[in-house]
mmCIF file of C-alpha atoms and ligand atoms in Angstrom:
data_model
loop_
_atom_site.group_PDB
_atom_site.id
_atom_site.type_symbol
_atom_site.label_atom_id
_atom_site.label_comp_id
_atom_site.label_asym_id
_atom_site.label_seq_id
_atom_site.Cartn_x
_atom_site.Cartn_y
_atom_site.Cartn_z
ATOM 1 C CA MET A 1 8.216 24.888 5.689
ATOM 2 C CA SER A 2 11.126 25.104 3.328
ATOM 3 C CA VAL A 3 12.059 23.835 -0.072
ATOM 4 C CA GLN A 4 15.473 22.183 -0.004
ATOM 5 C CA GLN A 5 17.205 22.189 -3.366
ATOM 6 C CA GLN A 6 20.813 21.302 -2.625
ATOM 7 C CA ASN A 7 21.056 19.240 -5.825
ATOM 8 C CA LEU A 8 19.297 21.608 -8.143
ATOM 9 C CA PRO A 9 17.729 20.167 -11.288
ATOM 10 C CA ARG A 10 18.738 21.488 -14.697
ATOM 11 C CA ALA A 11 16.762 24.325 -16.276
ATOM 12 C CA LYS A 12 14.712 21.981 -18.491
ATOM 13 C CA GLU A 13 13.405 19.971 -15.520
ATOM 14 C CA ILE A 14 12.559 23.188 -13.708
ATOM 15 C CA TYR A 15 10.586 24.462 -16.675
ATOM 16 C CA ASN A 16 8.490 21.286 -16.808
ATOM 17 C CA LYS A 17 7.264 22.212 -13.344
ATOM 18 C CA ILE A 18 6.588 25.925 -13.869
ATOM 19 C CA SER A 19 5.852 26.244 -17.604
ATOM 20 C CA LYS A 20 2.227 27.116 -16.779
ATOM 21 C CA PHE A 21 3.358 30.403 -15.241
ATOM 22 C CA ILE A 22 6.099 31.519 -17.606
ATOM 23 C CA PRO A 23 5.746 32.047 -21.387
ATOM 24 C CA GLU A 24 8.310 30.153 -23.476
ATOM 25 C CA ALA A 25 9.886 33.328 -24.856
ATOM 26 C CA GLU A 26 10.511 34.556 -21.323
ATOM 27 C CA TRP A 27 11.894 31.187 -20.275
ATOM 28 C CA LYS A 28 14.525 31.383 -23.045
ATOM 29 C CA ILE A 29 15.949 34.403 -21.219
ATOM 30 C CA HIS A 30 15.699 32.761 -17.771
ATOM 31 C CA ALA A 31 17.209 29.337 -18.588
ATOM 32 C CA PRO A 32 20.846 30.385 -19.230
ATOM 33 C CA LEU A 33 20.757 32.697 -16.209
ATOM 34 C CA ILE A 34 19.548 29.837 -13.987
ATOM 35 C CA GLU A 35 22.338 27.556 -15.229
ATOM 36 C CA LYS A 36 24.967 30.268 -14.624
ATOM 37 C CA ILE A 37 23.668 31.153 -11.142
ATOM 38 C CA ASN A 38 23.530 27.544 -9.997
ATOM 39 C CA LYS A 39 27.071 26.876 -11.228
ATOM 40 C CA LEU A 40 28.536 30.070 -9.756
ATOM 41 C CA LYS A 41 26.927 29.726 -6.345
ATOM 42 C CA LYS A 42 28.588 26.316 -5.930
ATOM 43 C CA GLU A 43 31.964 27.685 -7.022
ATOM 44 C CA LYS A 44 31.688 30.570 -4.561
ATOM 45 C CA ASN A 45 30.198 28.524 -1.702
ATOM 46 C CA ALA A 46 27.169 30.820 -1.635
ATOM 47 C CA ILE A 47 23.630 29.949 -0.568
ATOM 48 C CA ILE A 48 20.485 31.503 -2.042
ATOM 49 C CA LEU A 49 17.752 32.092 0.533
ATOM 50 C CA ALA A 50 14.461 33.142 -1.083
ATOM 51 C CA HIS A 51 11.200 34.332 0.393
ATOM 52 C CA ASN A 52 7.970 32.590 -0.624
ATOM 53 C CA TYR A 53 6.939 35.715 -2.633
ATOM 54 C CA GLN A 54 9.776 35.426 -5.120
ATOM 55 C CA THR A 55 8.847 34.598 -8.718
ATOM 56 C CA PRO A 56 8.732 30.898 -9.776
ATOM 57 C CA GLU A 57 12.013 31.042 -11.733
ATOM 58 C CA ILE A 58 13.773 32.162 -8.531
ATOM 59 C CA TYR A 59 11.768 30.034 -6.058
ATOM 60 C CA HIS A 60 11.925 26.814 -8.099
ATOM 61 C CA GLY A 61 14.998 27.631 -10.190
ATOM 62 C CA VAL A 62 17.822 28.923 -8.005
ATOM 63 C CA ALA A 63 16.735 28.978 -4.326
ATOM 64 C CA ASP A 64 18.485 26.547 -1.969
ATOM 65 C CA ILE A 65 15.889 27.358 0.657
ATOM 66 C CA ALA A 66 12.525 29.033 -0.046
ATOM 67 C CA ALA A 67 10.576 29.871 3.086
ATOM 68 C CA ASP A 68 8.854 32.422 5.338
ATOM 69 C CA SER A 69 10.755 35.147 7.142
ATOM 70 C CA LEU A 70 11.173 33.144 10.372
ATOM 71 C CA ALA A 71 12.704 30.149 8.590
ATOM 72 C CA LEU A 72 14.961 32.408 6.499
ATOM 73 C CA ALA A 73 16.343 33.934 9.717
ATOM 74 C CA VAL A 74 16.963 30.470 11.188
ATOM 75 C CA GLU A 75 18.565 29.150 7.987
ATOM 76 C CA ALA A 76 20.861 32.193 7.832
ATOM 77 C CA SER A 77 22.249 31.250 11.252
ATOM 78 C CA LYS A 78 22.713 27.561 10.360
ATOM 79 C CA THR A 79 24.333 27.713 6.949
ATOM 80 C CA SER A 80 27.937 26.669 6.363
ATOM 81 C CA ALA A 81 28.111 28.755 3.166
ATOM 82 C CA ASP A 82 30.508 31.731 3.101
ATOM 83 C CA LYS A 83 28.021 34.029 1.395
ATOM 84 C CA ILE A 84 24.266 34.479 1.604
ATOM 85 C CA ILE A 85 22.290 35.937 -1.308
ATOM 86 C CA LEU A 86 18.952 36.970 0.150
ATOM 87 C CA CYS A 87 16.210 37.056 -2.476
ATOM 88 C CA GLY A 88 13.569 39.019 -0.652
ATOM 89 C CA VAL A 89 13.497 42.490 0.867
ATOM 90 C CA HIS A 90 15.967 44.632 2.786
ATOM 91 C CA PHE A 91 14.810 43.780 6.323
ATOM 92 C CA MET A 92 15.214 40.058 5.527
ATOM 93 C CA ALA A 93 18.797 40.597 4.361
ATOM 94 C CA GLU A 94 19.559 42.693 7.454
ATOM 95 C CA THR A 95 18.067 39.971 9.643
ATOM 96 C CA ALA A 96 20.283 37.373 7.917
ATOM 97 C CA LYS A 97 23.302 39.605 8.665
ATOM 98 C CA LEU A 98 22.246 39.877 12.319
ATOM 99 C CA MET A 99 21.968 36.096 12.548
ATOM 100 C CA SER A 100 25.311 35.541 10.797
ATOM 101 C CA PRO A 101 27.418 38.686 11.379
ATOM 102 C CA ASN A 102 30.623 37.024 10.182
ATOM 103 C CA LYS A 103 29.213 36.056 6.801
ATOM 104 C CA LYS A 104 28.815 38.236 3.758
ATOM 105 C CA VAL A 105 25.135 38.885 3.030
ATOM 106 C CA TYR A 106 23.959 40.365 -0.267
ATOM 107 C CA LEU A 107 20.625 41.759 -1.443
ATOM 108 C CA PRO A 108 20.339 41.769 -5.264
ATOM 109 C CA ASP A 109 18.519 45.153 -5.255
ATOM 110 C CA MET A 110 18.990 47.598 -2.379
ATOM 111 C CA GLN A 111 15.694 49.330 -3.294
ATOM 112 C CA ALA A 112 13.738 46.227 -2.216
ATOM 113 C CA GLY A 113 12.124 47.848 0.825
ATOM 114 C CA CYS A 114 8.899 47.222 2.747
ATOM 115 C CA SER A 115 6.071 49.616 3.667
ATOM 116 C CA LEU A 116 5.968 48.197 7.202
ATOM 117 C CA ALA A 117 9.711 48.543 7.781
ATOM 118 C CA SER A 118 9.666 52.145 6.533
ATOM 119 C CA SER A 119 6.694 53.092 8.749
ATOM 120 C CA ILE A 120 8.805 53.367 11.921
ATOM 121 C CA THR A 121 12.299 54.469 12.990
ATOM 122 C CA GLY A 122 14.517 53.740 15.992
ATOM 123 C CA LYS A 123 13.732 57.261 17.255
ATOM 124 C CA ASP A 124 9.964 56.533 17.130
ATOM 125 C CA VAL A 125 10.552 53.480 19.337
ATOM 126 C CA ARG A 126 12.593 55.478 21.836
ATOM 127 C CA ILE A 127 9.719 57.992 22.126
ATOM 128 C CA LEU A 128 7.239 55.150 22.690
ATOM 129 C CA LYS A 129 9.444 53.646 25.389
ATOM 130 C CA GLU A 130 9.501 57.032 27.176
ATOM 131 C CA LYS A 131 5.706 57.181 26.955
ATOM 132 C CA TYR A 132 5.260 53.626 28.306
ATOM 133 C CA PRO A 133 8.194 53.096 30.688
ATOM 134 C CA GLY A 134 8.914 49.459 31.534
ATOM 135 C CA VAL A 135 6.557 48.071 28.875
ATOM 136 C CA PRO A 136 8.479 45.574 26.693
ATOM 137 C CA VAL A 137 8.749 46.140 22.939
ATOM 138 C CA VAL A 138 7.876 43.341 20.519
ATOM 139 C CA SER A 139 8.773 44.227 16.924
ATOM 140 C CA TYR A 140 7.699 42.424 13.813
ATOM 141 C CA VAL A 141 10.772 41.225 11.955
ATOM 142 C CA ASN A 142 9.594 43.565 9.135
ATOM 143 C CA THR A 143 11.586 46.419 10.704
ATOM 144 C CA SER A 144 15.021 47.990 10.233
ATOM 145 C CA ALA A 145 18.044 46.968 12.313
ATOM 146 C CA ASP A 146 17.762 50.373 14.076
ATOM 147 C CA VAL A 147 14.261 49.470 15.282
ATOM 148 C CA LYS A 148 15.388 45.969 16.250
ATOM 149 C CA ALA A 149 18.165 47.565 18.323
ATOM 150 C CA GLU A 150 15.453 49.232 20.457
ATOM 151 C CA THR A 151 13.412 46.020 20.695
ATOM 152 C CA ASP A 152 13.192 43.392 23.442
ATOM 153 C CA VAL A 153 12.136 40.557 21.175
ATOM 154 C CA CYS A 154 11.188 40.219 17.506
ATOM 155 C CA CYS A 155 8.403 38.097 16.081
ATOM 156 C CA THR A 156 7.041 37.068 12.706
ATOM 157 C CA SER A 157 3.486 36.233 11.707
ATOM 158 C CA ALA A 158 4.378 32.590 12.455
ATOM 159 C CA ASN A 159 4.993 33.147 16.166
ATOM 160 C CA ALA A 160 3.597 36.587 17.159
ATOM 161 C CA VAL A 161 1.160 35.306 19.823
ATOM 162 C CA LYS A 162 3.721 32.890 21.272
ATOM 163 C CA VAL A 163 6.347 35.655 21.495
ATOM 164 C CA VAL A 164 3.953 38.112 23.185
ATOM 165 C CA GLU A 165 2.878 35.495 25.742
ATOM 166 C CA SER A 166 6.473 34.413 26.408
ATOM 167 C CA LEU A 167 7.097 37.775 28.088
ATOM 168 C CA LYS A 168 4.644 36.978 30.929
ATOM 169 C CA VAL A 169 3.497 40.612 31.233
ATOM 170 C CA ASP A 170 0.051 42.181 30.943
ATOM 171 C CA ARG A 171 0.985 44.834 28.311
ATOM 172 C CA VAL A 172 3.384 45.028 25.370
ATOM 173 C CA ILE A 173 4.236 47.611 22.735
ATOM 174 C CA PHE A 174 3.734 45.747 19.446
ATOM 175 C CA LEU A 175 5.223 47.290 16.264
ATOM 176 C CA PRO A 176 4.622 48.283 13.507
ATOM 177 C CA ASP A 177 1.740 46.405 11.797
ATOM 178 C CA GLN A 178 -1.654 47.510 13.095
ATOM 179 C CA TYR A 179 -3.427 44.509 11.541
ATOM 180 C CA LEU A 180 -1.025 41.919 12.910
ATOM 181 C CA ALA A 181 -1.399 43.706 16.265
ATOM 182 C CA ASP A 182 -5.183 43.362 15.976
ATOM 183 C CA TYR A 183 -4.830 39.653 15.107
ATOM 184 C CA VAL A 184 -2.553 39.100 18.126
ATOM 185 C CA SER A 185 -4.853 40.999 20.495
ATOM 186 C CA LYS A 186 -7.728 38.705 19.478
ATOM 187 C CA ASN A 187 -5.662 35.643 20.340
ATOM 188 C CA THR A 188 -4.202 36.652 23.705
ATOM 189 C CA LYS A 189 -5.218 38.328 26.965
ATOM 190 C CA VAL A 190 -2.116 40.555 26.861
ATOM 191 C CA LYS A 191 -2.976 44.219 26.170
ATOM 192 C CA ILE A 192 -1.428 45.386 22.901
ATOM 193 C CA ILE A 193 -0.182 48.933 22.322
ATOM 194 C CA SER A 194 0.080 49.173 18.535
ATOM 195 C CA TRP A 195 1.531 51.393 15.769
ATOM 196 C CA LYS A 196 -0.175 52.543 12.581
ATOM 197 C CA GLY A 197 1.913 50.648 10.002
ATOM 198 C CA THR A 198 0.372 48.582 7.200
ATOM 199 C CA CYS A 199 1.504 46.330 4.389
ATOM 200 C CA ILE A 200 0.618 47.936 1.044
ATOM 201 C CA VAL A 201 -0.144 44.506 -0.432
ATOM 202 C CA HIS A 202 -2.364 43.012 2.274
ATOM 203 C CA GLU A 203 -4.254 46.177 3.222
ATOM 204 C CA GLN A 204 -5.869 46.139 -0.232
ATOM 205 C CA PHE A 205 -7.947 43.022 0.443
ATOM 206 C CA THR A 206 -11.476 43.532 1.794
ATOM 207 C CA GLY A 207 -13.908 41.289 3.665
ATOM 208 C CA LYS A 208 -16.536 42.109 1.003
ATOM 209 C CA GLU A 209 -14.280 40.780 -1.759
ATOM 210 C CA ILE A 210 -13.622 37.561 0.201
ATOM 211 C CA LYS A 211 -17.345 36.995 0.789
ATOM 212 C CA GLU A 212 -18.037 37.497 -2.940
ATOM 213 C CA ILE A 213 -15.329 34.985 -3.908
ATOM 214 C CA LYS A 214 -16.812 32.515 -1.419
ATOM 215 C CA SER A 215 -20.316 32.936 -2.834
ATOM 216 C CA HIS A 216 -19.078 32.352 -6.423
ATOM 217 C CA ASN A 217 -16.910 29.365 -5.455
ATOM 218 C CA PRO A 218 -18.820 27.085 -3.081
ATOM 219 C CA GLY A 219 -16.511 24.946 -0.915
ATOM 220 C CA ILE A 220 -13.416 27.093 -1.565
ATOM 221 C CA LYS A 221 -10.907 27.361 1.300
ATOM 222 C CA ILE A 222 -9.753 30.911 1.939
ATOM 223 C CA ILE A 223 -6.441 31.258 3.729
ATOM 224 C CA ALA A 224 -5.149 34.682 4.678
ATOM 225 C CA HIS A 225 -1.963 36.289 5.916
ATOM 226 C CA PRO A 226 -2.355 38.026 9.329
ATOM 227 C CA GLU A 227 -1.196 41.320 7.740
ATOM 228 C CA CYS A 228 -4.700 41.507 6.183
ATOM 229 C CA PRO A 229 -7.407 43.749 7.692
ATOM 230 C CA PRO A 230 -9.539 42.125 10.455
ATOM 231 C CA ASP A 231 -12.671 41.645 8.298
ATOM 232 C CA VAL A 232 -10.591 39.632 5.800
ATOM 233 C CA ILE A 233 -9.245 37.351 8.536
ATOM 234 C CA GLU A 234 -12.774 36.910 9.936
ATOM 235 C CA ALA A 235 -14.092 35.856 6.512
ATOM 236 C CA SER A 236 -11.237 33.344 6.023
ATOM 237 C CA ASP A 237 -10.930 29.670 6.986
ATOM 238 C CA PHE A 238 -7.350 29.925 8.223
ATOM 239 C CA ALA A 239 -4.765 32.621 8.952
ATOM 240 C CA GLY A 240 -1.014 32.025 9.038
ATOM 241 C CA SER A 241 2.451 33.001 7.896
ATOM 242 C CA THR A 242 3.404 32.329 4.288
ATOM 243 C CA SER A 243 4.910 28.960 5.253
ATOM 244 C CA GLY A 244 1.830 28.241 7.375
ATOM 245 C CA MET A 245 -0.189 28.694 4.183
ATOM 246 C CA VAL A 246 2.112 26.408 2.176
ATOM 247 C CA LYS A 247 1.741 23.744 4.882
ATOM 248 C CA TYR A 248 -2.056 24.130 4.953
ATOM 249 C CA VAL A 249 -2.357 23.485 1.200
ATOM 250 C CA LYS A 250 0.110 20.580 1.243
ATOM 251 C CA GLU A 251 -1.578 18.831 4.166
ATOM 252 C CA ASN A 252 -5.238 19.532 3.364
ATOM 253 C CA GLN A 253 -5.131 19.385 -0.457
ATOM 254 C CA PRO A 254 -8.335 21.451 -0.772
ATOM 255 C CA LYS A 255 -10.154 21.168 -4.115
ATOM 256 C CA LYS A 256 -10.084 24.918 -4.555
ATOM 257 C CA VAL A 257 -8.183 27.501 -2.564
ATOM 258 C CA MET A 258 -7.409 31.200 -2.476
ATOM 259 C CA LEU A 259 -4.239 32.438 -0.774
ATOM 260 C CA VAL A 260 -5.029 35.957 0.389
ATOM 261 C CA THR A 261 -1.505 37.266 0.002
ATOM 262 C CA GLU A 262 1.110 38.228 -2.578
ATOM 263 C CA CYS A 263 0.382 36.853 -6.027
ATOM 264 C CA SER A 264 3.614 34.988 -6.931
ATOM 265 C CA MET A 265 3.197 32.752 -3.933
ATOM 266 C CA SER A 266 0.100 31.108 -5.451
ATOM 267 C CA ASP A 267 2.124 30.164 -8.565
ATOM 268 C CA ASN A 268 4.896 28.679 -6.406
ATOM 269 C CA VAL A 269 2.488 26.652 -4.282
ATOM 270 C CA GLU A 270 0.417 25.559 -7.289
ATOM 271 C CA ALA A 271 3.544 24.155 -8.983
ATOM 272 C CA ASP A 272 4.009 21.885 -5.939
ATOM 273 C CA ASN A 273 0.288 21.013 -5.624
ATOM 274 C CA PRO A 274 -0.967 20.410 -9.183
ATOM 275 C CA LYS A 275 -4.262 18.825 -8.055
ATOM 276 C CA VAL A 276 -5.390 21.950 -6.203
ATOM 277 C CA GLU A 277 -7.243 24.686 -8.110
ATOM 278 C CA PHE A 278 -6.098 28.191 -7.186
ATOM 279 C CA ILE A 279 -8.166 31.358 -7.383
ATOM 280 C CA LYS A 280 -5.492 34.022 -7.593
ATOM 281 C CA PRO A 281 -5.655 37.535 -6.285
ATOM 282 C CA CYS A 282 -3.263 39.701 -8.222
ATOM 283 C CA ASN A 283 -1.627 41.870 -5.599
ATOM 284 C CA LEU A 284 2.087 42.022 -6.240
ATOM 285 C CA CYS A 285 4.624 43.379 -3.764
ATOM 286 C CA PRO A 286 6.594 45.963 -5.777
ATOM 287 C CA TYR A 287 9.565 45.519 -3.442
ATOM 288 C CA MET A 288 9.750 41.737 -3.701
ATOM 289 C CA LYS A 289 9.469 42.071 -7.480
ATOM 290 C CA LYS A 290 12.636 44.190 -7.647
ATOM 291 C CA ILE A 291 14.637 40.962 -7.411
ATOM 292 C CA ASP A 292 15.289 39.137 -10.682
ATOM 293 C CA LEU A 293 17.720 36.560 -12.073
ATOM 294 C CA LYS A 294 19.969 39.158 -13.748
ATOM 295 C CA LYS A 295 20.436 41.016 -10.469
ATOM 296 C CA ILE A 296 21.097 37.750 -8.591
ATOM 297 C CA LEU A 297 23.786 36.819 -11.121
ATOM 298 C CA ASN A 298 25.309 40.287 -10.901
ATOM 299 C CA CYS A 299 25.432 39.976 -7.111
ATOM 300 C CA LEU A 300 27.191 36.622 -7.340
ATOM 301 C CA GLU A 301 29.628 37.646 -10.073
ATOM 302 C CA ASN A 302 30.627 41.049 -8.724
ATOM 303 C CA GLU A 303 29.796 40.633 -5.012
ATOM 304 C CA THR A 304 27.932 43.928 -4.995
ATOM 305 C CA ASN A 305 25.122 45.098 -2.692
ATOM 306 C CA GLU A 306 26.593 43.748 0.501
ATOM 307 C CA ILE A 307 24.642 44.467 3.697
ATOM 308 C CA VAL A 308 26.904 46.391 6.055
ATOM 309 C CA LEU A 309 25.917 47.178 9.643
ATOM 310 C CA ASP A 310 28.055 48.766 12.345
ATOM 311 C CA ASN A 311 29.070 46.575 15.292
ATOM 312 C CA LYS A 312 27.065 48.614 17.797
ATOM 313 C CA THR A 313 23.821 48.106 15.842
ATOM 314 C CA ILE A 314 24.577 44.419 15.297
ATOM 315 C CA GLU A 315 25.197 43.885 19.001
ATOM 316 C CA ALA A 316 21.986 45.644 20.067
ATOM 317 C CA ALA A 317 19.692 44.328 17.314
ATOM 318 C CA ARG A 318 20.944 40.729 17.208
ATOM 319 C CA LYS A 319 19.667 39.928 20.708
ATOM 320 C CA SER A 320 16.042 40.574 19.777
ATOM 321 C CA VAL A 321 16.242 38.301 16.718
ATOM 322 C CA ILE A 322 18.087 35.499 18.542
ATOM 323 C CA ARG A 323 15.496 35.638 21.306
ATOM 324 C CA MET A 324 12.756 35.220 18.697
ATOM 325 C CA THR A 325 14.407 32.188 17.108
ATOM 326 C CA GLU A 326 14.862 30.603 20.540
ATOM 327 C CA ILE A 327 11.101 30.906 21.120
ATOM 328 C CA GLY A 328 10.495 29.234 17.764
ATOM 329 C CA ARG A 329 7.260 28.658 15.919
HETATM 330 P P1 13P B 1 6.049 35.762 6.349
HETATM 331 O O1 13P B 1 6.871 35.941 7.571
HETATM 332 O O2 13P B 1 4.710 35.163 6.633
HETATM 333 O O3 13P B 1 6.807 35.031 5.300
HETATM 334 O O4 13P B 1 5.685 37.208 5.780
HETATM 335 C C1 13P B 1 6.622 38.144 5.415
HETATM 336 C C2 13P B 1 6.019 39.244 4.663
HETATM 337 O O5 13P B 1 6.670 40.193 4.313
HETATM 338 C C3 13P B 1 4.606 39.145 4.369
HETATM 339 O O6 13P B 1 4.172 40.227 3.661
HETATM 340 FE FE1 SF4 B 2 6.504 44.393 3.150
HETATM 341 FE FE2 SF4 B 2 4.022 43.841 2.447
HETATM 342 FE FE3 SF4 B 2 5.949 43.540 0.662
HETATM 343 FE FE4 SF4 B 2 5.740 41.844 2.760
HETATM 344 S S1 SF4 B 2 4.295 42.098 1.077
HETATM 345 S S2 SF4 B 2 7.600 42.825 2.003
HETATM 346 S S3 SF4 B 2 5.014 43.255 4.342
HETATM 347 S S4 SF4 B 2 5.295 45.476 1.603
#
């Protein structure tokens, strides 16, 4: 699921849609930045790819495509733009570079990391491969290019089961998210050898909290990201990638819903689904929130924070991402 905004509306129209989430005083700072970014990106033939967790002024204001990590990887390979500004975290920008090695890819803040990506190194994967010789490695796209270079095929939360089963083996090494690994193992017969990584945002949710919300809100639909602990997934009505969640709300139009994931996403989805009532958890991803309009403009104006990878890493890591996109959703 992606939001296409090739002909972006002016700042005033955007604010009509998202005024509920942004105080007027704050908007006065955002509006001129949005106008400048949208003008400059056209002049420079740049595209802005934003993850679903970006704040509403980025998601609705300047993104050409707003989507989950699988769709961002695919869009990065398809674009005819010369430059890609990735509004998300470092592994997403690296993945865009792997998909489009001849384009310039920028990340507005190089400190936008990810607890899952930093939980494992290329060396860790090499040690695992020695321990389990011949067992293929499936890595979540939330990993560094060094880890991807040691990987047979990547996956995202949108296609993890499909990717694992595509290998036609009875065992895989599945890295690095222990909860996504648990979710996959419950949905396939393939034996999963996992790693102990977690997402600092999703690990905070508990099954107890979900049950309490359900008991106080009869009829509410709870939809969770597969990075959540198993008891949260069990207590939910649906589990899926961020774009899977967007699609669920759009198609089902539940009266009341809770998206068990990063907080900004609920604002973005609510703006597009005004008839749905959202109960909002307030877990913010500190890495995703490092990106703001000022940094995006700086990136565009000065072409700073370019993602640079050596050819050897690109060659080794690219295969695992391409293979994932060929498998699809
Ligand atoms: P999606 O692939 O579902 O967009 O998730 C990426 C992510 O980082 C979730 O925390
Ligand atoms: Fe990483 Fe979790 Fe932030 Fe997603 S929400 S970028 S998995 S830390």
